[in-house]
Short mmCIF file of C-alpha atoms and ligand atoms in Angstrom, two decimals:
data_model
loop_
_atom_site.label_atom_id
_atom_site.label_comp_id
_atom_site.label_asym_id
_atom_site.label_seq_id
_atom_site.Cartn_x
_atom_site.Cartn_y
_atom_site.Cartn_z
CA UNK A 192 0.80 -3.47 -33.42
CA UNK A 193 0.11 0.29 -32.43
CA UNK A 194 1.14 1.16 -28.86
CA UNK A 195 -1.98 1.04 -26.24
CA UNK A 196 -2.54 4.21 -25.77
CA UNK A 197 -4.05 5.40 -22.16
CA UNK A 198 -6.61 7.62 -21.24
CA UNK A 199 -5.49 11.48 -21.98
CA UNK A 200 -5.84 12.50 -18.37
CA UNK A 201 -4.36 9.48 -16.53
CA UNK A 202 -2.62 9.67 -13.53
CA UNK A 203 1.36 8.39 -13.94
CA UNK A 204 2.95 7.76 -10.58
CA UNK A 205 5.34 6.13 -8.27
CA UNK A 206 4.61 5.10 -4.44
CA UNK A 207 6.43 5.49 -0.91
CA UNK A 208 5.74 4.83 2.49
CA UNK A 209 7.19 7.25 5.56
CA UNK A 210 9.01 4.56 7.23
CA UNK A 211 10.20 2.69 4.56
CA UNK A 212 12.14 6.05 3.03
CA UNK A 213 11.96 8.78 5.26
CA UNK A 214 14.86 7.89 8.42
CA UNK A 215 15.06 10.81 10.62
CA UNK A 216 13.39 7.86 13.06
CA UNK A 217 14.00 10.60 16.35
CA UNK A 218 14.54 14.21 14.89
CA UNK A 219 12.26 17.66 15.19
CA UNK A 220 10.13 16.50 17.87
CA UNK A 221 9.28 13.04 15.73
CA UNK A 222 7.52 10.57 18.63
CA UNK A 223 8.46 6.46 18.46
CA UNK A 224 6.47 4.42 16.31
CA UNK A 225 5.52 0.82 16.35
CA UNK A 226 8.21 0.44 13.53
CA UNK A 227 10.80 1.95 15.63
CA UNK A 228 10.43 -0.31 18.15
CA UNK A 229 9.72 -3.59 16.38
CA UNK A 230 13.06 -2.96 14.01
CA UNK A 231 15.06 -1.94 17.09
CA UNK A 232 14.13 -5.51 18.78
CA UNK A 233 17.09 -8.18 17.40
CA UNK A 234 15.25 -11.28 15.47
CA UNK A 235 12.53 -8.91 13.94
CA UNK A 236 14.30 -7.97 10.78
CA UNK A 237 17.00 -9.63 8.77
CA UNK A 238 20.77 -7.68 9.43
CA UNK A 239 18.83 -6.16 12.36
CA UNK A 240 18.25 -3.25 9.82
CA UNK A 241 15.46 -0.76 10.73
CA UNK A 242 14.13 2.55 9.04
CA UNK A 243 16.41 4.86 11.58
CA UNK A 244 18.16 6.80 8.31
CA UNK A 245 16.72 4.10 5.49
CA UNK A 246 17.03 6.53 2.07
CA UNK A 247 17.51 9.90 4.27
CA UNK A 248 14.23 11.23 2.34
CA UNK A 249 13.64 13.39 5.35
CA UNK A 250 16.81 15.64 4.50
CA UNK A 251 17.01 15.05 0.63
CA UNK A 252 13.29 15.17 -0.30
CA UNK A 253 14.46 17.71 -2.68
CA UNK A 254 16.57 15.69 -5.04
CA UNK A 255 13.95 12.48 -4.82
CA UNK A 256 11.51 15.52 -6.17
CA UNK A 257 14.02 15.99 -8.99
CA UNK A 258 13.92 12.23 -9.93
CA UNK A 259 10.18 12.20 -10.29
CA UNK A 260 10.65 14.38 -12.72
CA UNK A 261 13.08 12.98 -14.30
CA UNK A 262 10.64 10.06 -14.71
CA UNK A 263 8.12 12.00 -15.98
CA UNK A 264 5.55 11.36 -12.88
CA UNK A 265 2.27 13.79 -12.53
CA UNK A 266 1.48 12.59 -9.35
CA UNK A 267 3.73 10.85 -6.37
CA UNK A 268 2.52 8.73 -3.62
CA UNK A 269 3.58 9.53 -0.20
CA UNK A 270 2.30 8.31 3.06
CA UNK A 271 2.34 10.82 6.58
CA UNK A 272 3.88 9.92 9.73
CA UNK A 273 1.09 10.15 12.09
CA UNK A 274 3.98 10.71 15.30
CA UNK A 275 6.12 12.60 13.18
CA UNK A 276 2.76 14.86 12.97
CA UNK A 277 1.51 14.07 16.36
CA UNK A 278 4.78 12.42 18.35
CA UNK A 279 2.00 10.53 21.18
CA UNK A 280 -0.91 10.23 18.65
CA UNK A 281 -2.74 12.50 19.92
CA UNK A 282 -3.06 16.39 21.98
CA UNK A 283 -0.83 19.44 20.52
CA UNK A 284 0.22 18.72 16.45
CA UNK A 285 4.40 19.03 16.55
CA UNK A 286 4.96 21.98 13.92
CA UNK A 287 8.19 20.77 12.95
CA UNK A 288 6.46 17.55 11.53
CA UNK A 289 3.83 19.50 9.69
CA UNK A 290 6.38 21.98 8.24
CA UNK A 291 8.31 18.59 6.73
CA UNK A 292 5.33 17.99 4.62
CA UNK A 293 4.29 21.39 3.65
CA UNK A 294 7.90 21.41 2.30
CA UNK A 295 7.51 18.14 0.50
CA UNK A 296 3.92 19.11 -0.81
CA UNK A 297 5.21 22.61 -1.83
CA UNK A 298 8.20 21.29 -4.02
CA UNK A 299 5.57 18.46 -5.49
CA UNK A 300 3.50 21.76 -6.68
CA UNK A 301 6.25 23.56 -8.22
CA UNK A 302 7.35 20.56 -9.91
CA UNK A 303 3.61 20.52 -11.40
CA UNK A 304 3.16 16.81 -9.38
CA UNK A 305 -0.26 15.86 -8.05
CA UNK A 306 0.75 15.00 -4.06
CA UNK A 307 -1.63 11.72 -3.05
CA UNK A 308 -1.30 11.02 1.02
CA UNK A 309 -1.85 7.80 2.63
CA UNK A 310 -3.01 8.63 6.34
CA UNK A 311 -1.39 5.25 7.67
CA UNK A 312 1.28 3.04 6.04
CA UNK A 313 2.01 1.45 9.41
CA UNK A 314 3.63 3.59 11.97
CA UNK A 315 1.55 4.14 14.79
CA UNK A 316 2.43 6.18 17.36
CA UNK A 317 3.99 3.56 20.11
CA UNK A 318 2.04 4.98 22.66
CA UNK A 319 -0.91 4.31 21.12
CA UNK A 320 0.30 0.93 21.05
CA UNK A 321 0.76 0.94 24.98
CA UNK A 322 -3.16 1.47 25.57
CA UNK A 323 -3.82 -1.54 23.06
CA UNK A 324 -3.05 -0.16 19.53
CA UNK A 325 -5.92 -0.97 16.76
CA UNK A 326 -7.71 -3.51 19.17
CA UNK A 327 -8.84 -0.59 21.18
CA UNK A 328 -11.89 1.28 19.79
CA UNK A 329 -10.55 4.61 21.01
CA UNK A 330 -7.53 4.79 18.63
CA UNK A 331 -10.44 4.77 16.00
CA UNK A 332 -11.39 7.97 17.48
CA UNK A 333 -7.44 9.27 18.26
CA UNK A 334 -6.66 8.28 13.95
CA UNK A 335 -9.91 10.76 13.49
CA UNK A 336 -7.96 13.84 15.32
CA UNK A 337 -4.92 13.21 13.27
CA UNK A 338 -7.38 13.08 9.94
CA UNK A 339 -8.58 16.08 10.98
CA UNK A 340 -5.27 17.79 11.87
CA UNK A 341 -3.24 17.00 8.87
CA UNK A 342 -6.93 17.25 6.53
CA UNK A 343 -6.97 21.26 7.76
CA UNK A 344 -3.11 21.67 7.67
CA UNK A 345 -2.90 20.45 4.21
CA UNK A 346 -5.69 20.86 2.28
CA UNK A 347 -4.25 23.53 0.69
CA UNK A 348 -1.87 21.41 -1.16
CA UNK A 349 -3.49 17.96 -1.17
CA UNK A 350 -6.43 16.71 -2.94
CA UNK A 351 -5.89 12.85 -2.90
CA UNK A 352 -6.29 11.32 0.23
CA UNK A 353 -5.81 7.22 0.89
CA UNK A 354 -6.59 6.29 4.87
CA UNK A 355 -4.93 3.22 4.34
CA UNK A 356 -2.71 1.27 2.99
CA UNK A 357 -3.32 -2.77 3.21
CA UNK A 358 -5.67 -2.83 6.04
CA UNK A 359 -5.58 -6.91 5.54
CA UNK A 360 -1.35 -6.74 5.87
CA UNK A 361 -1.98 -4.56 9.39
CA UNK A 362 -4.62 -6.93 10.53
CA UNK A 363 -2.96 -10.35 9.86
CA UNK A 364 0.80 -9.80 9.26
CA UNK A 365 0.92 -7.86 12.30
CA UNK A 366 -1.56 -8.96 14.59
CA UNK A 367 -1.81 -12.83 13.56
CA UNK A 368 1.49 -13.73 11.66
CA UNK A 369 3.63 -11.58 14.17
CA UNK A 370 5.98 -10.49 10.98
CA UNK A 371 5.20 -7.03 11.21
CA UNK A 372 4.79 -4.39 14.35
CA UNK A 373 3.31 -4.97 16.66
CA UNK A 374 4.34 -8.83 16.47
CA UNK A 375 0.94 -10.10 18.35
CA UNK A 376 -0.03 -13.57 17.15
CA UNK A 377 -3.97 -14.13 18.00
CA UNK A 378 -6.30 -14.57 15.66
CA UNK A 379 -9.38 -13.34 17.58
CA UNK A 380 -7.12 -9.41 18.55
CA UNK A 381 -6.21 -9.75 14.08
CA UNK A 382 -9.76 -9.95 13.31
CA UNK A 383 -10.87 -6.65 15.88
CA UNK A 384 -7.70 -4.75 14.29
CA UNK A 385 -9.59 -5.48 10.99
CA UNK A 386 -12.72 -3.85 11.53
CA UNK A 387 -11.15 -1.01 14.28
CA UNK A 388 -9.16 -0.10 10.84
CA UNK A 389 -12.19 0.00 8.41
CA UNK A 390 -14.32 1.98 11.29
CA UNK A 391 -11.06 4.08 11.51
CA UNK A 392 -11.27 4.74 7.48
CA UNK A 393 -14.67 5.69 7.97
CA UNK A 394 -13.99 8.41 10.69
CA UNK A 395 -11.04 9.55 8.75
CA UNK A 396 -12.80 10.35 6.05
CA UNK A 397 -15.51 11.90 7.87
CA UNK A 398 -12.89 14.18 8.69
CA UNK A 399 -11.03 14.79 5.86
CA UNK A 400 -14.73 15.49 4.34
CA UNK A 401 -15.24 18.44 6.86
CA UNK A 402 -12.15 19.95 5.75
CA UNK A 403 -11.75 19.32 2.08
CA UNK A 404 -13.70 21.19 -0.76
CA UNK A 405 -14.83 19.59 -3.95
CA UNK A 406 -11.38 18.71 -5.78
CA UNK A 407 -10.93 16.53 -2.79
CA UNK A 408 -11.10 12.64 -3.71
CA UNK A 409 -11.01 10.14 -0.72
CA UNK A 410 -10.38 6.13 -1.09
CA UNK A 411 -8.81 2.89 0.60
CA UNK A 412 -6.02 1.12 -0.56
CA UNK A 413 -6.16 -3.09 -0.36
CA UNK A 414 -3.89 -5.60 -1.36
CA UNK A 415 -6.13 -7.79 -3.31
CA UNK A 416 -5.33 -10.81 -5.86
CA UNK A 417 -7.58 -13.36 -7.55
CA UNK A 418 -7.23 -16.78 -5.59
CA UNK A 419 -7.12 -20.20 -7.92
CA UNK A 420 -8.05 -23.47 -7.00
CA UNK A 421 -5.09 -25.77 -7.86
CA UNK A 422 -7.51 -28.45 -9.64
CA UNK A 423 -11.35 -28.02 -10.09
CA UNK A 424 -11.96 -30.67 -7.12
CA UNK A 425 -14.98 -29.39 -5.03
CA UNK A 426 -12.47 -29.46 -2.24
CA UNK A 427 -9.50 -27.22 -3.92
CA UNK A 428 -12.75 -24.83 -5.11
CA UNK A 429 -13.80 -24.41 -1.75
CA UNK A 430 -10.61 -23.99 -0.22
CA UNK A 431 -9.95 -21.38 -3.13
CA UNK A 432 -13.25 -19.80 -2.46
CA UNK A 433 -12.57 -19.39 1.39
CA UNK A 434 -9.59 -17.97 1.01
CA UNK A 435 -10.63 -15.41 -1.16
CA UNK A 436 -13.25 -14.34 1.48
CA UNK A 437 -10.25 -14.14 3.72
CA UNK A 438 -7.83 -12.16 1.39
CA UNK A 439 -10.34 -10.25 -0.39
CA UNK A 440 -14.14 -10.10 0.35
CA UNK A 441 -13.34 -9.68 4.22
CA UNK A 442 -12.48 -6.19 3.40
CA UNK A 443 -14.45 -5.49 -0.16
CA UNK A 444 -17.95 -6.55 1.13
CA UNK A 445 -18.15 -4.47 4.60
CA UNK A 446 -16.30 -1.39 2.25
CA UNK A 447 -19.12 -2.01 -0.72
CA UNK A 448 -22.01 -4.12 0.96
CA UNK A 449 -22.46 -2.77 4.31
CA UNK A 450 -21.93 -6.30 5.96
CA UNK A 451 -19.33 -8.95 6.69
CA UNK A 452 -19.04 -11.51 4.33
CA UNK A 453 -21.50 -14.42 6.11
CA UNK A 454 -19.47 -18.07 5.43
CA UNK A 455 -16.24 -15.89 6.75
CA UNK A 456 -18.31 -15.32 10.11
CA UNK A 457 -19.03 -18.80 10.12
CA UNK A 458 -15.63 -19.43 9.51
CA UNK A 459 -14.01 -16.91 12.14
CA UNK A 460 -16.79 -18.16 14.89
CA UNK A 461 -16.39 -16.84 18.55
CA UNK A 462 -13.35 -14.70 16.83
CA UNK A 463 -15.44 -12.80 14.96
CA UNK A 464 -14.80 -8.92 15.82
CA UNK A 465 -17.27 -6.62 17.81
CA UNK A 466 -19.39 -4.70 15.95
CA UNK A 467 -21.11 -2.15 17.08
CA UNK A 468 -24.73 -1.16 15.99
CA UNK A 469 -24.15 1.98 12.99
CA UNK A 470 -20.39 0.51 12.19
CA UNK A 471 -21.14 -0.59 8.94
CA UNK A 472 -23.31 2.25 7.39
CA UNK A 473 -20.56 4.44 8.19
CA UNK A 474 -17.41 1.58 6.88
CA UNK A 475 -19.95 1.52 3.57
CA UNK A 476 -20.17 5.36 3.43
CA UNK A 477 -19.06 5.86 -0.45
CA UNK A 478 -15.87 6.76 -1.52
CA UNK A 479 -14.48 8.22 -4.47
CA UNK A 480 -12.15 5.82 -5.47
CA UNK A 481 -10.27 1.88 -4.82
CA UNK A 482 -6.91 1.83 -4.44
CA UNK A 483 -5.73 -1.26 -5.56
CA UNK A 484 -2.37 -3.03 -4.55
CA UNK A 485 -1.64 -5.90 -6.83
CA UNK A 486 1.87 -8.13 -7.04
CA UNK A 487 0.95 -11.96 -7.79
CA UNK A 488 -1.94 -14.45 -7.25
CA UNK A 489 -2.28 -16.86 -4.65
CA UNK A 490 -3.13 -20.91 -5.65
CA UNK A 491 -4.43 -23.12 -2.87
CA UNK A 492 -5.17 -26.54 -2.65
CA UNK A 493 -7.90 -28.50 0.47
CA UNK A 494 -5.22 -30.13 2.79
CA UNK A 495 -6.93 -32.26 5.44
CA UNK A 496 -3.55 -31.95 7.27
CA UNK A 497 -3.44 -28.69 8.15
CA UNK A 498 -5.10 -26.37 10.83
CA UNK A 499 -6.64 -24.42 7.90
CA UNK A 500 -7.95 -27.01 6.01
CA UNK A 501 -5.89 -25.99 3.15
CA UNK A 502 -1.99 -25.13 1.97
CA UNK A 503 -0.77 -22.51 -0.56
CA UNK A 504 0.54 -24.02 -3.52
CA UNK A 505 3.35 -22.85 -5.61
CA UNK A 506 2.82 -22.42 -9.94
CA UNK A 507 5.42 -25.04 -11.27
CA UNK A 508 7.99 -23.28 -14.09
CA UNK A 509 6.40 -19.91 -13.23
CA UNK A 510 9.10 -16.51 -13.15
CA UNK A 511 9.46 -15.39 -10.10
CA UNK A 512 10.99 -12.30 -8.14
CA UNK A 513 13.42 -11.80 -5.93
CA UNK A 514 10.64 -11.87 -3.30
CA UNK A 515 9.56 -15.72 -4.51
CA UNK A 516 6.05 -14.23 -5.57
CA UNK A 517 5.00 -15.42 -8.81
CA UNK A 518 4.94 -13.18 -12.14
CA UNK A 519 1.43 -13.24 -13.01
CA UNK A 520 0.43 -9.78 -15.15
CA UNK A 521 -3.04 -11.84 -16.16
CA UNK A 522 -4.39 -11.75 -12.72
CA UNK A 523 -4.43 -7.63 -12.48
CA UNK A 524 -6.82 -8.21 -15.69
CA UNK A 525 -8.74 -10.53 -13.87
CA UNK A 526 -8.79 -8.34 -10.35
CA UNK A 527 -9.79 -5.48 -11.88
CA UNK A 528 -12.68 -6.80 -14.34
CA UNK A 529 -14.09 -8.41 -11.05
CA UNK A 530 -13.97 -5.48 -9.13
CA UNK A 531 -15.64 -3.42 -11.09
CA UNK A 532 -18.56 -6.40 -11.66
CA UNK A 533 -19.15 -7.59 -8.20
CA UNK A 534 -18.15 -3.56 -6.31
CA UNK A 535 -18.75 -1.27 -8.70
CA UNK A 536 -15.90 1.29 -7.14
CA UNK A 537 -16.57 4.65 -9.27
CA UNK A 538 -12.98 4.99 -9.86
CA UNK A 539 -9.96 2.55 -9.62
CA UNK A 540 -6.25 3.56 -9.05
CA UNK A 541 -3.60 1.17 -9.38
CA UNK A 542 -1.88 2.40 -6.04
CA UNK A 543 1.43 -0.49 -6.13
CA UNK A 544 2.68 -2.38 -8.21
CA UNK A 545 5.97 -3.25 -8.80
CA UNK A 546 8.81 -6.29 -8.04
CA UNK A 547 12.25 -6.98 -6.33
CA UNK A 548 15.21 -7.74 -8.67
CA UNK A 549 18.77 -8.70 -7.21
CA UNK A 550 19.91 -5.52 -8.97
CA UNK A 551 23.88 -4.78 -9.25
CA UNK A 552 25.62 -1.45 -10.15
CA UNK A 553 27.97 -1.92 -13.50
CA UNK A 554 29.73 1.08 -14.62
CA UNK A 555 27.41 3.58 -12.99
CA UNK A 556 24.07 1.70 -14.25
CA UNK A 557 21.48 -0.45 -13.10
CA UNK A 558 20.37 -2.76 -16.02
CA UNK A 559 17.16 -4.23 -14.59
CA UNK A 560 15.32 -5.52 -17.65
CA UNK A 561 13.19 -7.92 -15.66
CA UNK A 562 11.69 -5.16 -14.00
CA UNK A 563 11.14 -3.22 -16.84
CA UNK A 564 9.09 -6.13 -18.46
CA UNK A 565 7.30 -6.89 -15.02
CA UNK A 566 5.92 -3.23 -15.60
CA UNK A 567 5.21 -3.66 -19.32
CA UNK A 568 3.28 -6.54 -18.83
CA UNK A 569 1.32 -4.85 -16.29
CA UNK A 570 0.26 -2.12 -17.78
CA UNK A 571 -1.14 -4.07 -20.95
CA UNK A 572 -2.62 -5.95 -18.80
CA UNK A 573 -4.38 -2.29 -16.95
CA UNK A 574 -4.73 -1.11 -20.67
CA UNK A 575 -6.81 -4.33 -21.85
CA UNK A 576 -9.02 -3.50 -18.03
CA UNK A 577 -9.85 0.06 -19.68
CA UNK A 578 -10.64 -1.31 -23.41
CA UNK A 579 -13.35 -3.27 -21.18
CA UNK A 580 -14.87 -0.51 -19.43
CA UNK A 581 -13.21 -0.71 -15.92
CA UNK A 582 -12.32 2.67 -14.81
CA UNK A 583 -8.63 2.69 -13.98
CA UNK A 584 -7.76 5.94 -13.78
CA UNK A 585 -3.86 5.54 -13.08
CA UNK A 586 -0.87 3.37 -12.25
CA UNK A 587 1.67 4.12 -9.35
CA UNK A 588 4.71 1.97 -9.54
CA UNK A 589 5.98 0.36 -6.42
CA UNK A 590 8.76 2.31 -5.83
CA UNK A 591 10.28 5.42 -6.49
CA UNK A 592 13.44 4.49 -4.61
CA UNK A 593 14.77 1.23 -3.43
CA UNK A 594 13.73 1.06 0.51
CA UNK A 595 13.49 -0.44 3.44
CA UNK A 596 11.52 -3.92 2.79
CA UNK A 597 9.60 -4.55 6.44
CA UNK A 598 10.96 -7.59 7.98
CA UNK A 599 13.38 -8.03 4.40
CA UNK A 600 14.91 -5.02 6.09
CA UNK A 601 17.25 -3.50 2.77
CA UNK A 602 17.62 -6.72 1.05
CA UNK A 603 14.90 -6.50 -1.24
CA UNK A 604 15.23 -3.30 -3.81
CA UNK A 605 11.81 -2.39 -5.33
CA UNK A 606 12.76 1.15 -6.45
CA UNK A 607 12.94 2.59 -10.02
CA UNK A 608 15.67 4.34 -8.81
CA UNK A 609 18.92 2.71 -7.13
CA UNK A 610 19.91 3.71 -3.75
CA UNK A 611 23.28 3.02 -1.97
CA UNK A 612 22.68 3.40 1.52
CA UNK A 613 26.17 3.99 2.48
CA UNK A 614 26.74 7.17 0.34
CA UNK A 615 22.98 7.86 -0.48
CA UNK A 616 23.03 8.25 -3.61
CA UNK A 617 20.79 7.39 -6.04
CA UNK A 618 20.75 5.95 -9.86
CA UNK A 619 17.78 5.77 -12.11
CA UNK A 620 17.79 1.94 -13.40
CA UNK A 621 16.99 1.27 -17.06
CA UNK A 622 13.51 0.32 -15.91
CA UNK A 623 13.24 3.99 -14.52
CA UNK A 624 14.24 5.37 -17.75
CA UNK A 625 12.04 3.28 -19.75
CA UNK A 626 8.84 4.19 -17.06
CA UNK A 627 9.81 8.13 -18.38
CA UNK A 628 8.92 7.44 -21.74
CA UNK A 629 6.19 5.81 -21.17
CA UNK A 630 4.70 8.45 -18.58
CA UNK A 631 5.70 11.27 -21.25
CA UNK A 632 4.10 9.16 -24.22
CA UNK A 633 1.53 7.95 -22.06
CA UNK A 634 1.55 4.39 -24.31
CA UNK A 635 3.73 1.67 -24.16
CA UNK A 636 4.80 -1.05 -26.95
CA UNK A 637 1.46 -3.51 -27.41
O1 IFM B 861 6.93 -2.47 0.50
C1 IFM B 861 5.61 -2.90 0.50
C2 IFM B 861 4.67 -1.74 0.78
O2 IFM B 861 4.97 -1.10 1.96
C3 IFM B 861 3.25 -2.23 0.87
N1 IFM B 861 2.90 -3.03 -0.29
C4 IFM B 861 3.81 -4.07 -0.69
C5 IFM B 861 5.22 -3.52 -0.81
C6 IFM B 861 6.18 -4.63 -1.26
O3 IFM B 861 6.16 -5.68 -0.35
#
């Protein structure tokens, strides 16, 4: 078979979040995030680890630039701490914080790497937090000032913008589940976070719009995956169908239809969020691209039992990683053909995608061969997307370095690239070394 060759200009990446790399959790003027405090609280993280130093990417930003070439990347993935850039979330930018990314930004340039910036992977600004966090309407308006600020301080540099990453994993893992900052558990304050964020992503790029000039591109990133019924009962259909308007539509139809999908408002009842009259033209405003986050598929069955109605359901004899989520490469073929049918994005980005391997150290090497076939099977499974017309216009793997892993803490290592947190250094795995040729070749083995 002859290789599957991608499109000549796509975009070859690897992704990273601020807290989950960056550590210098207190220096230059940096203010407390929601992260800082959530990992300093004992019982929120396993090993009580938190992102305090996590892969020192503050201090050695240089050398993780050298590794992305070594991989071949033409474009890297970063996301901007908003109180590294504005320590209360809002008032007087701190110039040290600004300078850290103009730094990062410059070196990405010089390296001939296309810099992409997520606006929020996370870590808001604690004190935003005090006055109510994303429940309160006016950090819509205080996330707008720090588009704004970093939009005009960068813009120079940066042409890809994201405002968010996983809106849904802020919203429910965080305000609902209580895994993730800020810990809240209430269903009615999740669903409010939900829209404050999309109304945020709208103001944000209303900002980033004033400030940019036409190379600019501006998108959203979701974690989406298709949802199967676990039999074709009218019951297991249903619950399948409902909990891809939970997962999925609740953010895709207010992004691409202007409105809230209507059996989830029936669902969500007096929970429902406020909206307020003009929210949605501006939350449908276009953008320029999807960013899509895509690890596994989710199988659900009706269970009478449970508050829900329903109960995920684990694949039997599936491969699974290190995180217990199954290996499923057919569902990004079947997420992306449906979003481009039922939304119609213009342009598509594969923004994560990735998995966690138990990975050891032998001899100076990281032998990770699952990983590398995860990835393979992904991308043929992108490639066969493009033969049918979707327009995926690039893959960023899920990670460049091993990292800090939420409430996993450092137990889970997603990186292409090794990192020992004691002596912090880094090795490329074999799956790293296979991801260069396939960047440089841009093909891999059909
Ligand atoms: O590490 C996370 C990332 O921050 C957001 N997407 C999923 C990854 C793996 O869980």
């Amino acid at each position: 078979m002859p290789p599957a060759e991608f499109p000549r200009d796509f975009v070859w990446g690897a992704a990273t979040a601020a807290y989950q790399i960056e550590g210098a959790w207190n220096e230059d003027g940096k203010g407390p995030s929601i992260w800082d405090t959530f990992s300093h609280t004992p019982g929120n993280v396993v090993n009580e680890d938190t992102g305090d130093v996590a892969c020192d990417h503050y201090h050695r930003y240089q050398q993780d630039v050298g590794i992305m070439q070594e991989l071949g990347l033409n474009a890297y993935r970063f996301s901007i701490s908003w109180p590294r850039v504005l320590p209360t979330g809002s008032g007087r930018p701190n110039p040290q914080g600004l300078d850290f990314y103009k730094r990062l930004v410059d070196a990405l340039l010089a390296a001939d790497i296309q810099p992409w910036a997520t606006l929020y992977h996370w870590d808001l600004p604690q004190e935003l937090q005090d006055r109510g966090g994303w429940s309160n309407r006016d950090t819509v308006k205080r996330f707008g000032e720090y588009a704004h600020v970093v939009a005009r301080e960068l813009t120079d540099g940066i042409d890809r913008w994201i405002t968010h990453n996983e809106p849904w994993v802020v919203a429910f893992i965080g305000h609902l589940f209580g895994q993730h900052a800020p810990g809240i558990r209430d269903m009615r304050i999740a669903l409010q976070v939900s829209h404050d964020l999309l109304l945020s992503h709208a103001e944000a790029m209303e900002a980033i719009r004033g400030e940019s000039d036409e190379r600019d591109r501006i998108g959203i990133t979701l974690n989406l995956q298709p949802v199967h019924p676990q039999s074709d009962t009218q019951a297991d259909e249903e619950a399948a169908r409902r909990t891809d308007g939970f997962s999925n539509r609740w953010f895709l139809d207010p992004l691409y239809k202007g409105a809230y999908p209507e059996d989830m408002l029936e669902a969500f009842g007096d929970d429902a969020p406020e909206v307020q009259q003009g929210d949605l033209e501006r939350i449908s405003s276009p953008m320029d691209f999807l960013g899509v986050n895509y690890y596994t598929r989710t199988i659900v069955r009706a269970d009478p039992d449970s508050p829900v109605g329903m109960a995920q359901v684990q694949a039997e004899g599936r491969p699974r990683t290190e995180m217990g989520w199954e290996v499923y490469p057919e569902g990004l073929h079947e997420l992306l053909t449906r979003l481009h049918r039922d939304y119609r994005p213009p342009a598509i980005y594969i923004t994560e995608n990735g998995a966690a391997y138990d990975d050891v150290v032998t001899d100076g090497e990281v032998h990770d061969p699952q990983r590398r076939d995860y990835i393979h099977q992904h991308l043929l499974q992108a490639h066969r997307a493009i033969e049918e017309g979707v327009p995926l216009g690039g893959y960023f793997c899920w990670s460049l370095l091993d990292n800090f892993e939420w409430s996993f803490g450092y137990t889970k290592r997603f990186g292409l690239t090794y990192v020992d947190y004691y002596a912090q250094e880094r090795i490329i795995k074999d799956s790293g070394r296979w991801y260069a040729s396939v960047t440089r070749e841009n093909s891999v083995e059909s």
